[in-house]
PDB file of C-alpha atoms in Angstrom:
ATOM      1  CA  UNK A  29     -36.055 -30.806 -11.040  1.00 43.00           C
ATOM      2  CA  UNK A  30     -34.516 -27.792  -9.175  1.00 45.00           C
ATOM      3  CA  UNK A  31     -31.023 -28.245  -7.867  1.00 47.00           C
ATOM      4  CA  UNK A  32     -30.497 -27.292  -4.123  1.00 48.00           C
ATOM      5  CA  UNK A  33     -29.622 -23.722  -3.509  1.00 47.00           C
ATOM      6  CA  UNK A  34     -26.703 -24.523  -1.603  1.00 48.00           C
ATOM      7  CA  UNK A  35     -25.195 -26.518  -4.616  1.00 45.00           C
ATOM      8  CA  UNK A  36     -26.035 -23.704  -7.017  1.00 39.00           C
ATOM      9  CA  UNK A  37     -24.287 -20.881  -4.926  1.00 43.00           C
ATOM     10  CA  UNK A  38     -21.028 -23.523  -4.643  1.00 45.00           C
ATOM     11  CA  UNK A  39     -21.128 -23.863  -8.717  1.00 48.00           C
ATOM     12  CA  UNK A  40     -21.348 -20.137  -9.005  1.00 45.00           C
ATOM     13  CA  UNK A  41     -18.366 -19.398  -6.717  1.00 46.00           C
ATOM     14  CA  UNK A  42     -16.370 -22.032  -8.539  1.00 49.00           C
ATOM     15  CA  UNK A  43     -17.084 -20.550 -12.058  1.00 46.00           C
ATOM     16  CA  UNK A  44     -14.093 -19.190 -13.926  1.00 46.00           C
ATOM     17  CA  UNK A  45     -13.970 -15.506 -13.624  1.00 46.00           C
ATOM     18  CA  UNK A  46     -14.427 -14.994 -17.362  1.00 45.00           C
ATOM     19  CA  UNK A  47     -17.681 -16.744 -17.446  1.00 47.00           C
ATOM     20  CA  UNK A  48     -19.323 -14.890 -14.465  1.00 58.00           C
ATOM     21  CA  UNK A  49     -21.922 -12.510 -15.592  1.00 63.00           C
ATOM     22  CA  UNK A  50     -22.499  -9.355 -13.391  1.00 66.00           C
ATOM     23  CA  UNK A  51     -25.162  -6.702 -13.061  1.00 80.00           C
ATOM     24  CA  UNK A  52     -24.623  -3.937 -15.602  1.00 85.00           C
ATOM     25  CA  UNK A  53     -26.421  -1.168 -13.849  1.00 87.00           C
ATOM     26  CA  UNK A  54     -24.424  -1.747 -10.628  1.00 90.00           C
ATOM     27  CA  UNK A  55     -21.092  -1.450 -12.807  1.00 90.00           C
ATOM     28  CA  UNK A  56     -22.497   1.778 -14.343  1.00 91.00           C
ATOM     29  CA  UNK A  57     -23.473   3.111 -11.048  1.00 91.00           C
ATOM     30  CA  UNK A  58     -20.057   2.815  -9.595  1.00 91.00           C
ATOM     31  CA  UNK A  59     -18.610   4.292 -12.735  1.00 92.00           C
ATOM     32  CA  UNK A  60     -20.630   7.415 -11.747  1.00 93.00           C
ATOM     33  CA  UNK A  61     -19.570   7.209  -8.148  1.00 92.00           C
ATOM     34  CA  UNK A  62     -15.882   6.891  -9.012  1.00 89.00           C
ATOM     35  CA  UNK A  63     -15.888  10.236 -11.388  1.00 92.00           C
ATOM     36  CA  UNK A  64     -17.210  11.765  -8.175  1.00 92.00           C
ATOM     37  CA  UNK A  65     -14.427  10.302  -6.010  1.00 86.00           C
ATOM     38  CA  UNK A  66     -11.647  11.310  -8.276  1.00 83.00           C
ATOM     39  CA  UNK A  67     -12.821  14.883  -8.824  1.00 87.00           C
ATOM     40  CA  UNK A  68     -12.386  15.387  -5.041  1.00 83.00           C
ATOM     41  CA  UNK A  69     -15.187  18.017  -4.855  1.00 90.00           C
ATOM     42  CA  UNK A  70     -18.964  18.242  -5.759  1.00 93.00           C
ATOM     43  CA  UNK A  71     -19.814  18.248  -9.616  1.00 94.00           C
ATOM     44  CA  UNK A  72     -22.821  19.556 -11.535  1.00 94.00           C
ATOM     45  CA  UNK A  73     -24.848  16.811 -13.095  1.00 95.00           C
ATOM     46  CA  UNK A  74     -23.855  17.698 -16.596  1.00 95.00           C
ATOM     47  CA  UNK A  75     -20.128  17.269 -15.605  1.00 95.00           C
ATOM     48  CA  UNK A  76     -20.544  13.928 -14.347  1.00 94.00           C
ATOM     49  CA  UNK A  77     -22.699  12.833 -17.196  1.00 94.00           C
ATOM     50  CA  UNK A  78     -20.080  13.833 -19.769  1.00 94.00           C
ATOM     51  CA  UNK A  79     -17.131  12.371 -17.789  1.00 94.00           C
ATOM     52  CA  UNK A  80     -19.299   8.999 -17.763  1.00 93.00           C
ATOM     53  CA  UNK A  81     -20.182   9.428 -21.340  1.00 92.00           C
ATOM     54  CA  UNK A  82     -23.950   8.960 -20.359  1.00 93.00           C
ATOM     55  CA  UNK A  83     -27.109  10.963 -20.965  1.00 94.00           C
ATOM     56  CA  UNK A  84     -28.133  13.562 -18.282  1.00 94.00           C
ATOM     57  CA  UNK A  85     -31.443  11.756 -17.921  1.00 93.00           C
ATOM     58  CA  UNK A  86     -29.596   8.420 -17.124  1.00 93.00           C
ATOM     59  CA  UNK A  87     -27.134   9.832 -14.509  1.00 94.00           C
ATOM     60  CA  UNK A  88     -29.781  11.547 -12.855  1.00 95.00           C
ATOM     61  CA  UNK A  89     -32.023   8.351 -12.266  1.00 93.00           C
ATOM     62  CA  UNK A  90     -28.869   6.837 -10.476  1.00 94.00           C
ATOM     63  CA  UNK A  91     -28.026   9.821  -8.471  1.00 94.00           C
ATOM     64  CA  UNK A  92     -31.493   9.781  -7.243  1.00 94.00           C
ATOM     65  CA  UNK A  93     -31.078   6.308  -6.014  1.00 94.00           C
ATOM     66  CA  UNK A  94     -27.750   6.941  -4.464  1.00 94.00           C
ATOM     67  CA  UNK A  95     -29.033  10.138  -2.508  1.00 93.00           C
ATOM     68  CA  UNK A  96     -31.768   7.495  -0.937  1.00 93.00           C
ATOM     69  CA  UNK A  97     -29.333   5.381   0.387  1.00 92.00           C
ATOM     70  CA  UNK A  98     -26.940   8.247   1.371  1.00 92.00           C
ATOM     71  CA  UNK A  99     -24.029   7.366  -0.917  1.00 93.00           C
ATOM     72  CA  UNK A 100     -24.628  10.842  -2.811  1.00 94.00           C
ATOM     73  CA  UNK A 101     -25.763  13.988  -1.702  1.00 94.00           C
ATOM     74  CA  UNK A 102     -26.568  17.141  -3.477  1.00 94.00           C
ATOM     75  CA  UNK A 103     -25.744  20.399  -2.035  1.00 93.00           C
ATOM     76  CA  UNK A 104     -28.521  22.850  -1.590  1.00 90.00           C
ATOM     77  CA  UNK A 105     -26.707  26.078  -2.530  1.00 91.00           C
ATOM     78  CA  UNK A 106     -25.296  24.744  -5.965  1.00 93.00           C
ATOM     79  CA  UNK A 107     -27.227  21.564  -6.791  1.00 93.00           C
ATOM     80  CA  UNK A 108     -24.069  19.772  -7.316  1.00 96.00           C
ATOM     81  CA  UNK A 109     -23.373  16.204  -6.149  1.00 95.00           C
ATOM     82  CA  UNK A 110     -20.899  14.990  -4.003  1.00 93.00           C
ATOM     83  CA  UNK A 111     -20.291  11.609  -1.819  1.00 92.00           C
ATOM     84  CA  UNK A 112     -22.767  11.456   1.123  1.00 90.00           C
ATOM     85  CA  UNK A 113     -22.421  10.259   4.638  1.00 90.00           C
ATOM     86  CA  UNK A 114     -22.856   6.296   3.948  1.00 89.00           C
ATOM     87  CA  UNK A 115     -19.833   6.493   1.579  1.00 86.00           C
ATOM     88  CA  UNK A 116     -18.050   7.907   4.508  1.00 83.00           C
ATOM     89  CA  UNK A 117     -19.033   5.182   6.574  1.00 84.00           C
ATOM     90  CA  UNK A 118     -18.167   2.510   3.937  1.00 83.00           C
ATOM     91  CA  UNK A 119     -14.613   3.952   3.388  1.00 75.00           C
ATOM     92  CA  UNK A 120     -14.256   3.886   7.404  1.00 75.00           C
ATOM     93  CA  UNK A 121     -15.507   0.191   7.493  1.00 77.00           C
ATOM     94  CA  UNK A 122     -13.141  -0.720   5.063  1.00 70.00           C
ATOM     95  CA  UNK A 123     -10.069   0.767   6.781  1.00 65.00           C
ATOM     96  CA  UNK A 124     -10.856  -0.734   9.794  1.00 70.00           C
ATOM     97  CA  UNK A 125     -11.278  -4.279   8.022  1.00 68.00           C
ATOM     98  CA  UNK A 126      -8.162  -3.907   6.197  1.00 69.00           C
ATOM     99  CA  UNK A 127      -5.632  -6.684   7.323  1.00 79.00           C
ATOM    100  CA  UNK A 128      -2.146  -6.063   5.934  1.00 85.00           C
ATOM    101  CA  UNK A 129      -0.876  -9.401   7.324  1.00 86.00           C
ATOM    102  CA  UNK A 130      -3.467 -11.624   5.432  1.00 88.00           C
ATOM    103  CA  UNK A 131      -3.123  -9.469   2.141  1.00 90.00           C
ATOM    104  CA  UNK A 132       0.565  -9.496   2.207  1.00 93.00           C
ATOM    105  CA  UNK A 133       1.178 -13.173   2.693  1.00 93.00           C
ATOM    106  CA  UNK A 134       0.430 -14.398  -0.643  1.00 94.00           C
ATOM    107  CA  UNK A 135       1.948 -11.800  -2.272  1.00 95.00           C
ATOM    108  CA  UNK A 136       5.158 -12.016  -0.458  1.00 95.00           C
ATOM    109  CA  UNK A 137       5.288 -15.693  -1.280  1.00 95.00           C
ATOM    110  CA  UNK A 138       5.193 -14.799  -4.781  1.00 96.00           C
ATOM    111  CA  UNK A 139       7.958 -12.450  -4.361  1.00 96.00           C
ATOM    112  CA  UNK A 140      10.097 -14.909  -2.632  1.00 95.00           C
ATOM    113  CA  UNK A 141       9.424 -17.626  -5.356  1.00 95.00           C
ATOM    114  CA  UNK A 142      10.390 -15.327  -8.109  1.00 95.00           C
ATOM    115  CA  UNK A 143      13.497 -13.866  -6.602  1.00 94.00           C
ATOM    116  CA  UNK A 144      14.512 -17.032  -4.551  1.00 94.00           C
ATOM    117  CA  UNK A 145      15.503 -14.695  -1.509  1.00 94.00           C
ATOM    118  CA  UNK A 146      14.066 -13.840   1.906  1.00 93.00           C
ATOM    119  CA  UNK A 147      11.300 -11.538   2.062  1.00 95.00           C
ATOM    120  CA  UNK A 148       9.686 -10.149   5.140  1.00 95.00           C
ATOM    121  CA  UNK A 149       7.041  -7.731   6.420  1.00 96.00           C
ATOM    122  CA  UNK A 150       7.666  -4.886   8.913  1.00 95.00           C
ATOM    123  CA  UNK A 151       5.397  -2.634  10.760  1.00 95.00           C
ATOM    124  CA  UNK A 152       6.051   0.339  13.134  1.00 95.00           C
ATOM    125  CA  UNK A 153       5.847  -1.262  16.496  1.00 91.00           C
ATOM    126  CA  UNK A 154       6.385   0.156  20.145  1.00 88.00           C
ATOM    127  CA  UNK A 155      10.091   0.045  19.900  1.00 89.00           C
ATOM    128  CA  UNK A 156      10.333   0.969  16.130  1.00 93.00           C
ATOM    129  CA  UNK A 157      10.447  -1.124  12.758  1.00 95.00           C
ATOM    130  CA  UNK A 158       9.470  -4.617  13.650  1.00 95.00           C
ATOM    131  CA  UNK A 159       9.407  -7.944  11.766  1.00 94.00           C
ATOM    132  CA  UNK A 160       6.047  -9.354  11.901  1.00 94.00           C
ATOM    133  CA  UNK A 161       6.289 -12.062   9.149  1.00 94.00           C
ATOM    134  CA  UNK A 162       8.940 -13.566   7.090  1.00 93.00           C
ATOM    135  CA  UNK A 163       9.066 -15.809   3.749  1.00 93.00           C
ATOM    136  CA  UNK A 164      11.989 -17.706   2.721  1.00 91.00           C
ATOM    137  CA  UNK A 165      13.147 -18.014  -0.880  1.00 89.00           C
ATOM    138  CA  UNK A 166      14.803 -21.150  -2.436  1.00 88.00           C
ATOM    139  CA  UNK A 167      18.239 -19.353  -2.409  1.00 85.00           C
ATOM    140  CA  UNK A 168      17.762 -17.848   1.184  1.00 81.00           C
ATOM    141  CA  UNK A 169      20.505 -17.984   3.637  1.00 75.00           C
ATOM    142  CA  UNK A 170      19.635 -18.635   7.435  1.00 73.00           C
ATOM    143  CA  UNK A 171      19.155 -15.141   8.900  1.00 73.00           C
ATOM    144  CA  UNK A 172      18.762 -15.868  12.413  1.00 67.00           C
ATOM    145  CA  UNK A 173      19.209 -11.998  13.210  1.00 71.00           C
ATOM    146  CA  UNK A 174      16.163 -11.253  11.578  1.00 81.00           C
ATOM    147  CA  UNK A 175      13.343 -13.503  13.176  1.00 86.00           C
ATOM    148  CA  UNK A 176       9.679 -12.594  13.464  1.00 89.00           C
ATOM    149  CA  UNK A 177       9.590  -9.871  16.543  1.00 90.00           C
ATOM    150  CA  UNK A 178      13.028  -8.720  15.688  1.00 91.00           C
ATOM    151  CA  UNK A 179      13.226  -4.749  15.880  1.00 92.00           C
ATOM    152  CA  UNK A 180      15.422  -3.103  13.237  1.00 94.00           C
ATOM    153  CA  UNK A 181      17.512   0.221  13.205  1.00 93.00           C
ATOM    154  CA  UNK A 182      16.143   3.285  11.524  1.00 93.00           C
ATOM    155  CA  UNK A 183      19.384   4.259   9.870  1.00 93.00           C
ATOM    156  CA  UNK A 184      21.013   0.869   8.927  1.00 91.00           C
ATOM    157  CA  UNK A 185      18.094  -0.982   7.846  1.00 93.00           C
ATOM    158  CA  UNK A 186      15.976  -0.780   4.478  1.00 95.00           C
ATOM    159  CA  UNK A 187      12.970  -1.146   6.597  1.00 96.00           C
ATOM    160  CA  UNK A 188      13.837   1.444   9.154  1.00 96.00           C
ATOM    161  CA  UNK A 189      14.837   3.913   6.266  1.00 96.00           C
ATOM    162  CA  UNK A 190      11.374   3.739   4.794  1.00 96.00           C
ATOM    163  CA  UNK A 191       9.777   4.473   8.038  1.00 96.00           C
ATOM    164  CA  UNK A 192      12.092   7.302   8.654  1.00 96.00           C
ATOM    165  CA  UNK A 193      11.295   8.754   5.135  1.00 96.00           C
ATOM    166  CA  UNK A 194       7.450   8.325   5.468  1.00 96.00           C
ATOM    167  CA  UNK A 195       6.563   8.586   9.132  1.00 95.00           C
ATOM    168  CA  UNK A 196       6.240  12.157  10.768  1.00 94.00           C
ATOM    169  CA  UNK A 197       9.457  13.402  12.352  1.00 92.00           C
ATOM    170  CA  UNK A 198       7.800  13.146  15.693  1.00 93.00           C
ATOM    171  CA  UNK A 199       7.356   9.662  15.425  1.00 93.00           C
ATOM    172  CA  UNK A 200      11.020   8.769  14.829  1.00 94.00           C
ATOM    173  CA  UNK A 201      12.918  11.670  16.584  1.00 93.00           C
ATOM    174  CA  UNK A 202      13.609   9.824  19.633  1.00 92.00           C
ATOM    175  CA  UNK A 203      14.840   6.692  17.974  1.00 93.00           C
ATOM    176  CA  UNK A 204      16.694   8.611  15.869  1.00 93.00           C
ATOM    177  CA  UNK A 205      18.580  10.548  18.282  1.00 91.00           C
ATOM    178  CA  UNK A 206      19.513   7.318  20.267  1.00 90.00           C
ATOM    179  CA  UNK A 207      20.934   5.729  16.829  1.00 90.00           C
ATOM    180  CA  UNK A 208      22.858   8.573  16.080  1.00 88.00           C
ATOM    181  CA  UNK A 209      24.257   8.753  19.910  1.00 86.00           C
ATOM    182  CA  UNK A 210      25.234   5.340  19.998  1.00 80.00           C
ATOM    183  CA  UNK A 211      26.733   5.001  16.456  1.00 67.00           C
ATOM    184  CA  UNK A 212      29.619   2.214  16.600  1.00 53.00           C
ATOM    185  CA  UNK A 213      28.193   0.461  19.866  1.00 47.00           C
ATOM    186  CA  UNK A 214      24.726  -0.679  18.201  1.00 47.00           C
ATOM    187  CA  UNK A 215      25.851  -3.868  16.594  1.00 44.00           C
ATOM    188  CA  UNK A 216      24.419  -2.747  13.183  1.00 48.00           C
ATOM    189  CA  UNK A 217      27.478  -1.829  11.456  1.00 50.00           C
ATOM    190  CA  UNK A 218      28.868   0.962  13.499  1.00 59.00           C
ATOM    191  CA  UNK A 219      28.505   3.805  10.913  1.00 72.00           C
ATOM    192  CA  UNK A 220      27.979   7.216  12.127  1.00 80.00           C
ATOM    193  CA  UNK A 221      25.408   9.577  10.479  1.00 84.00           C
ATOM    194  CA  UNK A 222      25.006  13.299  10.499  1.00 87.00           C
ATOM    195  CA  UNK A 223      21.858  15.177   9.937  1.00 90.00           C
ATOM    196  CA  UNK A 224      22.859  15.702   6.508  1.00 92.00           C
ATOM    197  CA  UNK A 225      23.119  11.930   5.842  1.00 91.00           C
ATOM    198  CA  UNK A 226      19.847  11.584   7.489  1.00 92.00           C
ATOM    199  CA  UNK A 227      18.010  14.126   5.152  1.00 94.00           C
ATOM    200  CA  UNK A 228      19.856  12.512   2.051  1.00 94.00           C
ATOM    201  CA  UNK A 229      18.483   9.037   3.007  1.00 94.00           C
ATOM    202  CA  UNK A 230      14.865  10.777   3.291  1.00 94.00           C
ATOM    203  CA  UNK A 231      15.004  12.459  -0.122  1.00 95.00           C
ATOM    204  CA  UNK A 232      16.410   9.272  -1.661  1.00 94.00           C
ATOM    205  CA  UNK A 233      13.644   7.089  -0.276  1.00 94.00           C
ATOM    206  CA  UNK A 234      10.977   9.744  -1.166  1.00 94.00           C
ATOM    207  CA  UNK A 235      12.428  10.216  -4.661  1.00 93.00           C
ATOM    208  CA  UNK A 236      12.273   6.252  -5.676  1.00 93.00           C
ATOM    209  CA  UNK A 237       9.453   5.293  -3.378  1.00 91.00           C
ATOM    210  CA  UNK A 238      12.078   2.650  -2.193  1.00 95.00           C
ATOM    211  CA  UNK A 239      14.677   2.329   0.272  1.00 95.00           C
ATOM    212  CA  UNK A 240      17.959   0.359   0.178  1.00 94.00           C
ATOM    213  CA  UNK A 241      20.622  -0.534   2.839  1.00 93.00           C
ATOM    214  CA  UNK A 242      23.634  -2.370   1.671  1.00 91.00           C
ATOM    215  CA  UNK A 243      26.309  -3.826   3.993  1.00 86.00           C
ATOM    216  CA  UNK A 244      25.055  -2.316   7.000  1.00 83.00           C
ATOM    217  CA  UNK A 245      22.315  -4.310   8.753  1.00 81.00           C
ATOM    218  CA  UNK A 246      24.233  -7.480   8.203  1.00 85.00           C
ATOM    219  CA  UNK A 247      27.821  -7.690   6.368  1.00 84.00           C
ATOM    220  CA  UNK A 248      27.824  -8.820   2.752  1.00 89.00           C
ATOM    221  CA  UNK A 249      23.964  -8.576   2.774  1.00 91.00           C
ATOM    222  CA  UNK A 250      21.934  -6.010   0.803  1.00 93.00           C
ATOM    223  CA  UNK A 251      17.846  -5.098   1.189  1.00 94.00           C
ATOM    224  CA  UNK A 252      15.366  -3.368  -0.737  1.00 96.00           C
ATOM    225  CA  UNK A 253      12.151  -2.272   0.989  1.00 97.00           C
ATOM    226  CA  UNK A 254       8.722  -0.897  -0.520  1.00 97.00           C
ATOM    227  CA  UNK A 255       6.099   1.223   1.673  1.00 96.00           C
ATOM    228  CA  UNK A 256       2.682  -0.022   1.977  1.00 96.00           C
ATOM    229  CA  UNK A 257       0.003   2.686   2.433  1.00 94.00           C
ATOM    230  CA  UNK A 258      -3.581   2.738   3.824  1.00 87.00           C
ATOM    231  CA  UNK A 259      -6.542   5.003   2.047  1.00 81.00           C
ATOM    232  CA  UNK A 260      -5.437   7.854   3.917  1.00 82.00           C
ATOM    233  CA  UNK A 261      -1.867   7.959   2.385  1.00 88.00           C
ATOM    234  CA  UNK A 262      -0.151   6.916   5.502  1.00 91.00           C
ATOM    235  CA  UNK A 263       2.635   4.405   5.714  1.00 94.00           C
ATOM    236  CA  UNK A 264       1.510   1.288   7.882  1.00 92.00           C
ATOM    237  CA  UNK A 265       3.984  -1.468   6.694  1.00 95.00           C
ATOM    238  CA  UNK A 266       6.544  -2.303   4.169  1.00 96.00           C
ATOM    239  CA  UNK A 267       7.697  -5.496   2.665  1.00 97.00           C
ATOM    240  CA  UNK A 268      11.409  -5.878   2.331  1.00 96.00           C
ATOM    241  CA  UNK A 269      13.554  -8.147   0.338  1.00 96.00           C
ATOM    242  CA  UNK A 270      16.910  -9.294   1.641  1.00 93.00           C
ATOM    243  CA  UNK A 271      19.924 -11.218   0.366  1.00 91.00           C
ATOM    244  CA  UNK A 272      23.794 -11.688  -0.317  1.00 91.00           C
ATOM    245  CA  UNK A 273      25.398  -8.569  -1.933  1.00 91.00           C
ATOM    246  CA  UNK A 274      25.869  -9.650  -5.692  1.00 89.00           C
ATOM    247  CA  UNK A 275      23.127 -12.106  -5.612  1.00 91.00           C
ATOM    248  CA  UNK A 276      20.423  -9.474  -5.611  1.00 91.00           C
ATOM    249  CA  UNK A 277      20.573  -6.471  -8.121  1.00 92.00           C
ATOM    250  CA  UNK A 278      19.568  -3.694  -5.612  1.00 91.00           C
ATOM    251  CA  UNK A 279      19.812  -0.882  -8.163  1.00 93.00           C
ATOM    252  CA  UNK A 280      16.968   1.432  -7.454  1.00 92.00           C
ATOM    253  CA  UNK A 281      15.894   1.010 -11.121  1.00 92.00           C
ATOM    254  CA  UNK A 282      16.180  -2.831 -11.527  1.00 94.00           C
ATOM    255  CA  UNK A 283      13.729  -5.485 -12.297  1.00 95.00           C
ATOM    256  CA  UNK A 284      13.844  -6.641  -8.791  1.00 95.00           C
ATOM    257  CA  UNK A 285      13.295  -3.032  -7.237  1.00 95.00           C
ATOM    258  CA  UNK A 286      10.197  -2.636  -9.829  1.00 95.00           C
ATOM    259  CA  UNK A 287       8.729  -5.980  -8.789  1.00 96.00           C
ATOM    260  CA  UNK A 288       8.864  -5.305  -5.270  1.00 96.00           C
ATOM    261  CA  UNK A 289       7.522  -1.823  -5.729  1.00 95.00           C
ATOM    262  CA  UNK A 290       4.694  -3.121  -7.681  1.00 96.00           C
ATOM    263  CA  UNK A 291       3.785  -5.673  -5.372  1.00 96.00           C
ATOM    264  CA  UNK A 292       3.695  -3.197  -2.452  1.00 96.00           C
ATOM    265  CA  UNK A 293       1.548  -0.862  -4.498  1.00 95.00           C
ATOM    266  CA  UNK A 294      -0.975  -3.579  -5.134  1.00 94.00           C
ATOM    267  CA  UNK A 295      -1.168  -4.238  -1.296  1.00 93.00           C
ATOM    268  CA  UNK A 296      -1.725  -0.528  -0.872  1.00 92.00           C
ATOM    269  CA  UNK A 297      -4.666  -0.538  -3.548  1.00 90.00           C
ATOM    270  CA  UNK A 298      -6.240  -3.185  -1.698  1.00 87.00           C
ATOM    271  CA  UNK A 299      -6.142  -0.837   1.452  1.00 84.00           C
ATOM    272  CA  UNK A 300      -7.918   1.742  -0.807  1.00 82.00           C
ATOM    273  CA  UNK A 301      -4.852   3.683  -1.419  1.00 84.00           C
ATOM    274  CA  UNK A 302      -4.808   5.836  -4.626  1.00 81.00           C
ATOM    275  CA  UNK A 303      -1.260   6.480  -6.213  1.00 78.00           C
ATOM    276  CA  UNK A 304      -1.029  10.264  -6.546  1.00 74.00           C
ATOM    277  CA  UNK A 305      -0.789  11.429 -10.227  1.00 65.00           C
ATOM    278  CA  UNK A 306       2.570  12.281 -11.412  1.00 55.00           C
ATOM    279  CA  UNK A 307       3.001  16.106 -12.137  1.00 48.00           C
TER     280      UNK A 307
END
């Protein structure tokens, strides 16, 4: 007797990932598409086949089908194959549907559980770097100054320094000038910054792909912040770890720093970001 369709679908969803069987031809097809994507330019048929370690006729069959649905297009002048208009529409739809908040929440909870300290998600809001979500660790101290909705400074917070380094200067210029002009009266440590200091901050963040701010936003506290990028390589958010000085190893090469960077990269990858190849 046949089982109800609904029950079969439910059982399939609950099956362990290792036991699930996919459709091999689809996996091969996407291997071909990935070769074209990574090339960044239209490719001749033989070059695609060689990169996929498949025969030319086999690859050609896939490309014909992909052309019919618009995922691939063949350029009339060269005969080379590139991504088609439907691939572009897929990418734009994925970009629109990506929700950094939903994606980041379980990852932030994992970081808080591993480190035992406060982790928060920040975005660039109307008034600057803004906390939109926060997770407490087992060893977290109450940080009333860092509530959801709090706007942090550019220069004296790890989150702010991340945006300072990655956003276009035109986006941060007004807030940066305000902070530099009001140094000592902003309630965030009172340190004065020169243009040379600002440039050094930008360079350090870009070099390490991580920002750090110690004993500035809050006395005796330190923080590390890792950027989250979208598929266009633009910074959209950051996850930041904060705790007492001495309780967190805030060295930029520490295991804690690597953990935070890895988790931020995983969120970015979900958004379609591809990490640039090291030169």
